[in-house]
Each structure stands twice: as structure tokens, then as C-alpha cells.
CSV table of C-alpha atoms in Angstrom, one decimal:
chain,number,residue,atom,x,y,z
A,192,MET,CA,-8.1,9.2,-29.0
A,193,ASN,CA,-6.8,12.6,-27.1
A,194,PHE,CA,-8.8,14.4,-24.5
A,195,ASP,CA,-8.1,18.1,-24.2
A,196,ILE,CA,-8.1,18.2,-20.2
A,197,ALA,CA,-6.0,20.9,-18.3
A,198,ALA,CA,-5.7,21.0,-14.7
A,199,PRO,CA,-7.9,23.9,-13.1
A,200,ASP,CA,-5.6,27.3,-12.7
A,201,SER,CA,-4.7,27.7,-9.2
A,202,ALA,CA,-4.1,31.3,-9.5
A,203,LEU,CA,-7.5,31.8,-7.7
A,204,ALA,CA,-6.6,29.7,-4.9
A,205,PRO,CA,-5.4,32.3,-2.4
A,206,ALA,CA,-8.6,34.7,-3.2
A,207,LEU,CA,-11.0,31.5,-2.6
A,208,GLN,CA,-9.3,30.6,0.6
A,209,HIS,CA,-9.2,34.4,1.8
A,210,LYS,CA,-13.0,34.2,1.5
A,211,ILE,CA,-13.3,30.9,3.1
A,212,ASP,CA,-11.7,32.1,5.9
A,213,GLN,CA,-13.3,35.5,6.3
A,214,LYS,CA,-16.5,33.6,7.0
A,215,THR,CA,-17.8,33.8,10.7
A,216,LYS,CA,-16.5,30.8,12.0
A,217,PRO,CA,-12.7,29.6,13.4
A,218,PRO,CA,-10.5,28.9,10.2
A,219,GLY,CA,-10.9,25.3,9.5
A,220,ALA,CA,-14.3,24.7,11.3
A,221,LEU,CA,-16.3,23.6,8.5
A,222,GLY,CA,-13.6,20.7,7.8
A,223,ARG,CA,-13.6,19.2,4.6
A,224,LEU,CA,-16.5,21.2,3.3
A,225,GLU,CA,-13.9,23.8,3.1
A,226,ALA,CA,-11.6,22.1,0.7
A,227,LEU,CA,-14.5,20.9,-1.2
A,228,ALA,CA,-15.4,24.8,-1.6
A,229,LEU,CA,-12.2,25.7,-2.7
A,230,GLN,CA,-11.9,22.3,-5.0
A,231,ILE,CA,-15.3,23.8,-7.0
A,232,GLY,CA,-14.4,27.3,-6.9
A,233,LEU,CA,-11.4,26.4,-8.9
A,234,ILE,CA,-12.9,23.7,-11.2
A,235,GLN,CA,-15.4,26.9,-12.1
A,236,GLN,CA,-12.7,29.5,-11.9
A,237,THR,CA,-14.7,31.9,-9.7
A,238,LEU,CA,-15.4,32.9,-6.3
A,239,THR,CA,-19.1,32.4,-6.2
A,240,PRO,CA,-19.7,28.7,-7.9
A,241,ALA,CA,-23.0,27.4,-8.8
A,242,LEU,CA,-24.5,24.0,-9.3
A,243,ARG,CA,-26.7,23.9,-12.5
A,244,GLN,CA,-29.0,21.3,-13.6
A,245,PRO,CA,-27.3,18.6,-12.0
A,246,HIS,CA,-27.4,14.9,-13.6
A,247,LEU,CA,-27.0,11.3,-12.6
A,248,ALA,CA,-26.1,9.2,-15.3
A,249,VAL,CA,-26.7,5.4,-15.0
A,250,PHE,CA,-24.5,3.4,-17.5
A,251,ALA,CA,-26.1,-0.5,-18.0
A,252,ALA,CA,-24.6,-3.0,-20.2
A,253,ASP,CA,-24.0,-6.9,-19.9
A,254,HIS,CA,-21.3,-9.0,-19.7
A,255,GLY,CA,-20.6,-12.2,-21.4
A,256,ALA,CA,-18.5,-13.9,-18.3
A,257,ALA,CA,-21.9,-13.3,-16.3
A,258,ARG,CA,-23.1,-16.5,-18.0
A,259,ALA,CA,-20.1,-18.5,-16.5
A,260,GLY,CA,-21.1,-17.6,-13.1
A,261,VAL,CA,-18.9,-14.9,-11.7
A,262,SER,CA,-22.2,-13.0,-10.2
A,263,ALA,CA,-25.1,-14.6,-8.0
A,264,PHE,CA,-27.5,-13.3,-10.2
A,265,PRO,CA,-28.1,-14.1,-13.4
A,266,GLN,CA,-27.8,-12.0,-16.7
A,267,ASP,CA,-31.5,-11.4,-17.1
A,268,VAL,CA,-31.3,-9.0,-14.1
A,269,THR,CA,-29.5,-6.0,-16.0
A,270,TRP,CA,-32.4,-5.3,-18.5
A,271,GLN,CA,-35.1,-6.1,-15.6
A,272,MET,CA,-33.1,-3.4,-13.4
A,273,VAL,CA,-33.2,-1.0,-16.6
A,274,GLU,CA,-37.1,-1.5,-16.8
A,275,ASN,CA,-37.2,-0.8,-12.8
A,276,PHE,CA,-34.8,2.5,-13.3
A,277,LEU,CA,-37.2,3.5,-15.9
A,278,ALA,CA,-40.3,3.3,-14.0
A,279,GLY,CA,-38.8,5.1,-11.3
A,280,GLY,CA,-38.7,2.3,-8.3
A,281,ALA,CA,-34.9,1.9,-7.7
A,282,ALA,CA,-33.1,3.2,-4.8
A,283,ILE,CA,-31.3,5.7,-7.3
A,284,ASN,CA,-34.7,6.9,-8.6
A,285,VAL,CA,-35.5,7.6,-4.7
A,286,PHE,CA,-32.9,9.3,-3.9
A,287,SER,CA,-32.7,11.4,-7.5
A,288,ARG,CA,-36.3,12.4,-6.8
A,289,GLN,CA,-35.4,13.5,-3.0
A,290,LEU,CA,-32.5,15.5,-4.0
A,291,GLY,CA,-33.7,17.3,-7.7
A,292,LEU,CA,-31.3,15.3,-9.4
A,293,ASN,CA,-32.1,14.9,-13.4
A,294,LEU,CA,-31.6,11.2,-13.8
A,295,SER,CA,-30.4,9.6,-17.3
A,296,VAL,CA,-30.3,5.4,-18.1
A,297,VAL,CA,-27.6,5.1,-20.7
A,298,ASP,CA,-27.8,1.7,-22.6
A,299,ALA,CA,-24.5,1.4,-23.4
A,300,GLY,CA,-24.6,-2.5,-24.2
A,301,VAL,CA,-27.6,-4.3,-22.8
A,302,ASN,CA,-28.6,-7.6,-24.4
A,303,HIS,CA,-32.0,-6.6,-24.6
A,304,ALA,CA,-34.5,-4.6,-26.9
A,305,PHE,CA,-36.0,-1.3,-24.8
A,306,ALA,CA,-39.1,0.3,-26.0
A,307,PRO,CA,-38.1,4.2,-26.1
A,308,ARG,CA,-38.5,6.4,-23.4
A,309,PRO,CA,-37.6,9.9,-21.8
A,310,ALA,CA,-35.1,8.7,-19.4
A,311,LEU,CA,-33.4,6.5,-21.7
A,312,ILE,CA,-30.5,7.1,-23.7
A,313,ASP,CA,-30.0,4.4,-26.6
A,314,ALA,CA,-26.0,4.4,-27.0
A,315,LYS,CA,-26.1,0.8,-27.2
A,316,ILE,CA,-22.7,-0.3,-28.9
A,317,ALA,CA,-23.8,-4.3,-28.7
A,318,ALA,CA,-25.6,-6.6,-26.8
A,319,GLY,CA,-23.2,-7.1,-24.0
A,320,THR,CA,-19.5,-8.4,-24.1
A,321,ALA,CA,-17.9,-11.4,-25.3
A,322,ASN,CA,-17.2,-13.8,-22.6
A,323,TYR,CA,-13.2,-12.7,-21.5
A,324,LEU,CA,-12.8,-16.5,-20.5
A,325,GLU,CA,-12.6,-17.5,-24.1
A,326,ARG,CA,-11.8,-14.1,-26.0
A,327,PRO,CA,-11.4,-10.4,-25.5
A,328,ALA,CA,-14.5,-8.9,-24.0
A,329,MET,CA,-14.6,-6.2,-27.0
A,330,SER,CA,-12.9,-5.0,-30.5
A,331,ALA,CA,-11.0,-2.2,-30.1
A,332,GLU,CA,-13.2,-0.6,-32.3
A,333,GLN,CA,-16.2,-1.4,-29.5
A,334,ARG,CA,-14.1,0.2,-26.8
A,335,ASP,CA,-13.3,3.2,-29.0
A,336,ALA,CA,-17.1,3.7,-30.1
A,337,ALA,CA,-17.7,3.4,-26.3
A,338,LEU,CA,-15.4,6.1,-25.4
A,339,ALA,CA,-16.6,8.5,-28.2
A,340,ARG,CA,-19.9,8.0,-27.5
A,341,GLY,CA,-19.5,8.7,-23.6
A,342,ARG,CA,-17.5,11.6,-24.3
A,343,ARG,CA,-20.4,13.1,-27.0
A,344,LEU,CA,-23.1,12.5,-24.0
A,345,ALA,CA,-21.1,14.6,-21.4
A,346,HIS,CA,-20.9,17.3,-24.1
A,347,ALA,CA,-24.5,17.5,-25.0
A,348,LEU,CA,-25.5,17.7,-21.2
A,349,ALA,CA,-22.6,20.5,-20.7
A,350,ASP,CA,-23.9,22.0,-23.9
A,351,ASN,CA,-27.3,22.4,-22.4
A,352,GLY,CA,-26.3,23.9,-19.4
A,353,CYS,CA,-25.2,21.1,-16.9
A,354,ASN,CA,-22.3,21.6,-14.9
A,355,CYS,CA,-22.4,18.4,-12.3
A,356,ILE,CA,-22.6,14.8,-13.3
A,357,GLY,CA,-22.9,12.1,-10.9
A,358,PHE,CA,-21.9,8.3,-12.5
A,359,GLY,CA,-23.7,5.4,-11.7
A,360,GLU,CA,-24.0,1.6,-13.6
A,361,MET,CA,-25.8,-1.4,-13.7
A,362,GLY,CA,-24.6,-4.5,-15.5
A,363,ILE,CA,-24.7,-8.1,-13.7
A,364,GLY,CA,-21.0,-9.3,-13.9
A,365,ASN,CA,-19.2,-5.5,-13.6
A,366,THR,CA,-17.5,-6.0,-10.1
A,367,ALA,CA,-15.7,-9.0,-11.7
A,368,ALA,CA,-14.8,-6.7,-14.7
A,369,ALA,CA,-14.0,-3.9,-12.1
A,370,SER,CA,-11.4,-6.3,-10.4
A,371,LEU,CA,-9.6,-7.0,-13.6
A,372,LEU,CA,-9.0,-3.9,-14.5
A,373,THR,CA,-8.0,-2.5,-11.1
A,374,HIS,CA,-5.7,-5.4,-10.8
A,375,CYS,CA,-3.8,-4.6,-14.1
A,376,LEU,CA,-3.9,-1.0,-14.3
A,377,ILE,CA,-2.7,-0.6,-10.2
A,378,GLY,CA,-0.9,-3.9,-9.9
A,379,ALA,CA,-0.5,-6.3,-7.5
A,380,GLU,CA,3.1,-4.8,-6.5
A,381,ARG,CA,0.8,-1.6,-5.1
A,382,ASP,CA,-1.4,-4.2,-3.0
A,383,ALA,CA,-3.9,-4.8,-5.9
A,384,ASP,CA,-3.5,-8.6,-6.2
A,385,LEU,CA,-6.5,-10.2,-7.8
A,386,ASP,CA,-7.8,-11.9,-4.5
A,387,THR,CA,-7.6,-8.5,-2.7
A,388,VAL,CA,-9.7,-6.6,-5.3
A,389,THR,CA,-12.3,-9.3,-5.8
A,390,GLY,CA,-14.9,-8.9,-3.7
A,391,ARG,CA,-18.4,-10.3,-3.2
A,392,GLY,CA,-20.2,-8.0,-5.5
A,393,THR,CA,-23.8,-8.9,-5.5
A,394,GLY,CA,-23.5,-11.0,-2.6
A,395,LEU,CA,-21.5,-14.2,-3.2
A,396,ASP,CA,-21.1,-16.7,-0.3
A,397,ASP,CA,-17.8,-18.2,0.2
A,398,ALA,CA,-17.8,-20.6,-2.3
A,399,GLY,CA,-19.2,-18.0,-4.7
A,400,LEU,CA,-16.3,-15.9,-3.9
A,401,ALA,CA,-13.9,-18.8,-4.8
A,402,ARG,CA,-15.4,-19.5,-7.6
A,403,LYS,CA,-15.5,-15.8,-9.0
A,404,ARG,CA,-11.6,-15.6,-7.9
A,405,ALA,CA,-10.8,-18.7,-9.7
A,406,LEU,CA,-12.6,-17.3,-13.1
A,407,LEU,CA,-11.2,-14.4,-12.7
A,408,ARG,CA,-7.3,-15.9,-12.8
A,409,GLN,CA,-8.7,-18.7,-15.6
A,410,ALA,CA,-9.1,-15.2,-17.4
A,411,LEU,CA,-6.1,-13.9,-16.6
A,412,ALA,CA,-4.3,-16.7,-18.0
A,413,ARG,CA,-6.1,-16.4,-20.6
A,414,GLY,CA,-5.5,-12.5,-21.5
A,415,GLY,CA,-2.4,-12.1,-19.9
A,416,TYR,CA,-1.8,-8.7,-17.5
A,417,PRO,CA,-2.1,-5.7,-19.7
A,418,THR,CA,-1.0,-2.6,-17.7
A,419,ASP,CA,-2.1,-0.4,-20.6
A,420,ALA,CA,-5.3,1.0,-19.8
A,421,LEU,CA,-6.9,0.8,-23.6
A,422,GLU,CA,-5.6,-2.8,-23.7
A,423,ALA,CA,-7.0,-3.8,-20.4
A,424,LEU,CA,-10.0,-2.3,-20.9
A,425,ALA,CA,-10.5,-4.2,-24.3
A,426,GLU,CA,-9.5,-7.2,-22.8
A,427,TYR,CA,-11.4,-7.4,-19.3
A,428,GLY,CA,-13.9,-4.4,-19.4
A,429,GLY,CA,-17.5,-3.7,-20.1
A,430,LEU,CA,-19.3,-1.1,-22.4
A,431,GLU,CA,-21.0,0.5,-19.5
A,432,ILE,CA,-17.5,1.1,-17.8
A,433,ALA,CA,-16.0,2.2,-21.4
A,434,MET,CA,-18.4,4.7,-22.0
A,435,MET,CA,-18.6,5.6,-18.6
A,436,ALA,CA,-14.4,6.7,-18.6
A,437,GLY,CA,-15.6,8.3,-22.1
A,438,ALA,CA,-18.1,10.6,-20.2
A,439,MET,CA,-15.6,11.4,-17.6
A,440,LEU,CA,-13.1,12.6,-19.6
A,441,GLY,CA,-15.9,14.7,-21.5
A,442,ALA,CA,-17.2,16.3,-18.9
A,443,ALA,CA,-13.7,17.1,-17.3
A,444,GLU,CA,-13.1,18.5,-21.0
A,445,LYS,CA,-16.1,20.7,-20.2
A,446,ARG,CA,-15.0,21.5,-16.7
A,447,MET,CA,-17.7,19.7,-14.9
A,448,VAL,CA,-17.7,18.5,-11.5
A,449,LEU,CA,-17.4,15.0,-11.4
A,450,LEU,CA,-19.3,13.0,-8.7
A,451,ILE,CA,-17.3,9.6,-8.5
A,452,ASP,CA,-19.3,6.7,-7.0
A,453,GLY,CA,-18.1,3.2,-5.9
A,454,PHE,CA,-15.8,0.3,-7.1
A,455,ILE,CA,-17.1,-0.1,-10.5
A,456,VAL,CA,-17.3,3.5,-11.4
A,457,THR,CA,-13.6,4.2,-9.7
A,458,SER,CA,-12.5,1.4,-12.3
A,459,ALA,CA,-13.8,3.5,-15.1
A,460,LEU,CA,-11.9,6.7,-13.6
A,461,LEU,CA,-8.6,4.2,-13.3
A,462,VAL,CA,-8.7,4.2,-17.3
A,463,ALA,CA,-10.1,8.0,-17.8
A,464,HIS,CA,-7.3,8.5,-15.3
A,465,ALA,CA,-4.5,6.5,-17.4
A,466,LEU,CA,-5.4,8.6,-20.5
A,467,ALA,CA,-5.7,12.1,-18.6
A,468,PRO,CA,-4.2,12.2,-15.5
A,469,ALA,CA,-5.4,16.0,-15.2
A,470,ILE,CA,-9.1,14.8,-14.9
A,471,LEU,CA,-8.4,13.9,-11.0
A,472,PRO,CA,-9.0,17.7,-9.7
A,473,TYR,CA,-12.5,17.5,-11.2
A,474,CYS,CA,-13.6,14.5,-9.4
A,475,VAL,CA,-15.4,14.5,-6.0
A,476,PHE,CA,-15.1,11.2,-4.6
A,477,ALA,CA,-18.7,10.4,-2.9
A,478,HIS,CA,-17.9,7.4,-0.4
A,479,ARG,CA,-15.9,4.4,0.3
A,480,SER,CA,-17.5,1.3,-0.5
A,481,GLN,CA,-17.9,-1.9,1.1
A,482,GLU,CA,-16.1,-3.6,-1.9
A,483,PRO,CA,-12.4,-4.3,-0.8
A,484,GLY,CA,-10.8,-3.3,-4.3
A,485,HIS,CA,-12.5,-0.1,-3.9
A,486,ARG,CA,-10.1,0.6,-0.7
A,487,VAL,CA,-7.2,0.0,-3.1
A,488,GLN,CA,-8.5,2.1,-6.0
A,489,LEU,CA,-9.0,5.2,-3.9
A,490,ALA,CA,-5.5,4.8,-2.4
A,491,PHE,CA,-3.9,4.7,-5.7
A,492,LEU,CA,-5.6,8.0,-6.7
A,493,GLY,CA,-4.9,9.5,-3.8
A,494,ALA,CA,-8.5,10.4,-3.2
A,495,GLU,CA,-10.3,10.8,0.6
A,496,PRO,CA,-14.0,10.0,-0.2
A,497,LEU,CA,-16.8,12.3,1.4
A,498,MET,CA,-18.6,9.2,3.4
A,499,GLU,CA,-18.4,5.8,4.6
A,500,LEU,CA,-21.7,4.2,4.7
A,501,ASP,CA,-21.2,0.6,4.2
A,502,LEU,CA,-22.7,1.1,0.8
A,503,ARG,CA,-21.9,-1.5,-2.3
A,504,LEU,CA,-25.3,-1.1,-4.4
A,505,GLY,CA,-23.9,0.6,-7.3
A,506,GLU,CA,-26.4,2.5,-9.4
A,507,GLY,CA,-24.9,5.6,-8.4
A,508,THR,CA,-26.2,5.9,-5.3
A,509,GLY,CA,-23.4,7.2,-3.3
A,510,ALA,CA,-22.8,9.8,-5.8
A,511,ALA,CA,-26.6,11.0,-5.2
A,512,LEU,CA,-26.4,11.1,-1.4
A,513,ALA,CA,-22.9,13.0,-1.3
A,514,TYR,CA,-24.7,15.8,-3.6
A,515,PRO,CA,-25.9,17.6,-0.6
A,516,LEU,CA,-22.7,18.1,0.8
A,517,VAL,CA,-21.3,19.3,-2.4
A,518,GLN,CA,-24.5,21.9,-2.1
A,519,ALA,CA,-23.6,22.6,1.2
A,520,ALA,CA,-19.7,23.5,0.1
A,521,VAL,CA,-21.2,26.0,-2.8
A,522,ASN,CA,-23.8,27.5,-0.4
A,523,PHE,CA,-21.6,28.6,2.2
A,524,LEU,CA,-19.2,30.1,0.3
A,525,ASN,CA,-21.9,31.9,-1.3
A,526,GLU,CA,-24.3,32.5,1.2
A,527,MET,CA,-22.3,32.7,4.8
A,528,ALA,CA,-21.6,36.1,6.5
A,529,SER,CA,-17.8,37.5,6.5
A,530,PHE,CA,-16.9,38.5,9.6
A,531,GLU,CA,-17.0,42.1,8.2
A,532,SER,CA,-20.5,42.2,6.9
A,533,ALA,CA,-21.7,40.4,10.3
A,534,GLY,CA,-19.9,43.0,12.2
A,535,VAL,CA,-18.4,40.4,14.2
A,536,SER,CA,-15.1,40.8,15.8
A,537,GLU,CA,-12.3,38.3,14.4
A,538,LYS,CA,-9.9,36.2,16.6
A,539,GLY,CA,-7.3,38.8,18.5
């Protein structure tokens, strides 16, 4: 599967930087908002960027390994939380309403039959993955179908006018899958040994964490250590992770701003980045999660997130909370007076 992604043309950078520097402030005084404004201007290839129909997509799926005990919660919590999203009662609903973000829940592979709802996108590939302790999590055909469906979803949003998409997820057991993907795709020699990138997820105690790490070592003993992104995704990934990776790639093809949430979302980005490294300039990294593997992922990608709030909820909550900073970067670039227009003397 080929993705047509080119890094943004940097020819506009000097003009954007000049516009930023001419605002009524000392050079660099708005700190990282200035770099963010430059990034968004380059993504959109304009001196006057705009955020249109911003959208938050929460991808949900079940994991066969959840029944083996890699999570503190039972697998049924996946579909129960999807119902909570659809009823408007989760944290991501609260933040999306507050910020005016459109919200969709994408059923990539939940082991449950949902009644149709306006906010639900039925993209189910299967009723969850297989247990990777026993066999690969998904077939190559399922993996490719999930990637392709995510790509189509992002293209459809773009064709309807959206140019900024945030990514969230729900799936009991998906921090374990993200740990395995991170371990395989970054490598122990780059500080991504399994224990380092395996955290407590939904709140495991010490005994639960030790069990989780032992189960993941058991999975690696069965499936090996694939460093190819597509192989690793099929071996250990989740359908929501695969579909997110496809949606990220599709969004970058459409030159959208990608708001990257925490550990699990960034594991999907590791896959997308391996397939198309030019995706990175389109990514705004929202926050640094409490999950220890997220720090490793961000360092590998050379990413500096906008916030560090000790979040570890998932759902795209960090991406939503970062959106006002993206708005602020665009708004100061477009609305703040220049020294010339305000009649303010520049530095001598």
C-alpha cells in the first residue's frame, strides 16, 4: 500500500517567519506558539492559515490478549465505554463540547453489535483481534483492510471541509499492544526494551504490571521481534491502531493538521511514520503521557509535545486539550497587529 505524502514546501518559511517577527512583541516572545504558527502555515502553504471543521476521531476495538490478563479491566469495558462516548458522558465528550470539536467514534473492531447512532462510524473489520499469545493478532488482509478504511475515513473528512483532525482510542488491552509495537519498531538498543515501554495502563498494581510484562515476553517468544512495521502491526497490533495509522496517513495526504494524543495513538504513528516518514511535519504532538513508553516514542520521533499534564486517560483527551493552543497560534498570526500597522516603534 503506497501513500502519496510529501513534506510541506519550505519556500514559504522566510515569509512566515518575517510575519511572525513583525508582530508587536519581542522576537520569540510567544515561545513555542511561534513555531506552531510557522508549522501550520507551512502545512497549509499560506500566510493566513485557518482551522476548518476540526474533528476528533476516537477509534475503538477489542484485543484478544485482554482475556489473558494484560489489563486491569475486563474486555466488556471497551463496548461499555463506546456506549458512554455515544451518550456524551466521557471526558472526551466534555472537552469536545467545550471546545467546539466535532466528535466521531469509529468502531474498528469492537466485540459488540452497536445500534446505529449519528456519531458512530461502523468500520468494523472483525470482532476484535486474536490473542497474540497464541497466534498473530490479525491477518495481513485484516491489517490492510483497517489501514485502507482509515485512509478513506480521513479523505472523507477532508473532502467535507475538515483540515484538522485529532486522534483518540479506546480498547481494553491496547497499552499492551502499543508496548509491543514500540519495542519492535524502536528497538531495545534505543532504550525501548520491553520493561521500559510497558507501563500500568488502566491502573495495574505492581503484581499486575509484573504479570503484564511476563505475558508480553511470552508473546515475543511466540511471535518474534519483527522490525518491519506491517509485520509488527499484524503480529501484535490492534484494529483501532491499524485504522488510526491509515487515517493518519490519509490525513497527511490531504495536508491536514494531525493532533497526536498519547502512548497508544503514538504507537499508530510509529507505524505510519515507518511507512511514510514525510508524515511528521503534519503532526502536532499534544502532550507527554504518564505512560513511560510515550517518552521513548517522542524521543525517537524527535518530537516535543505542547503540554505535560500527567494525563493517561486516552480517548484523545490530550489532543482535545491541546486544540486551544493550535487555535492561539493561528489567531495571533492572523489577528495580532504588526509594528507597522499599530504604529509601534521596533527595537532600535
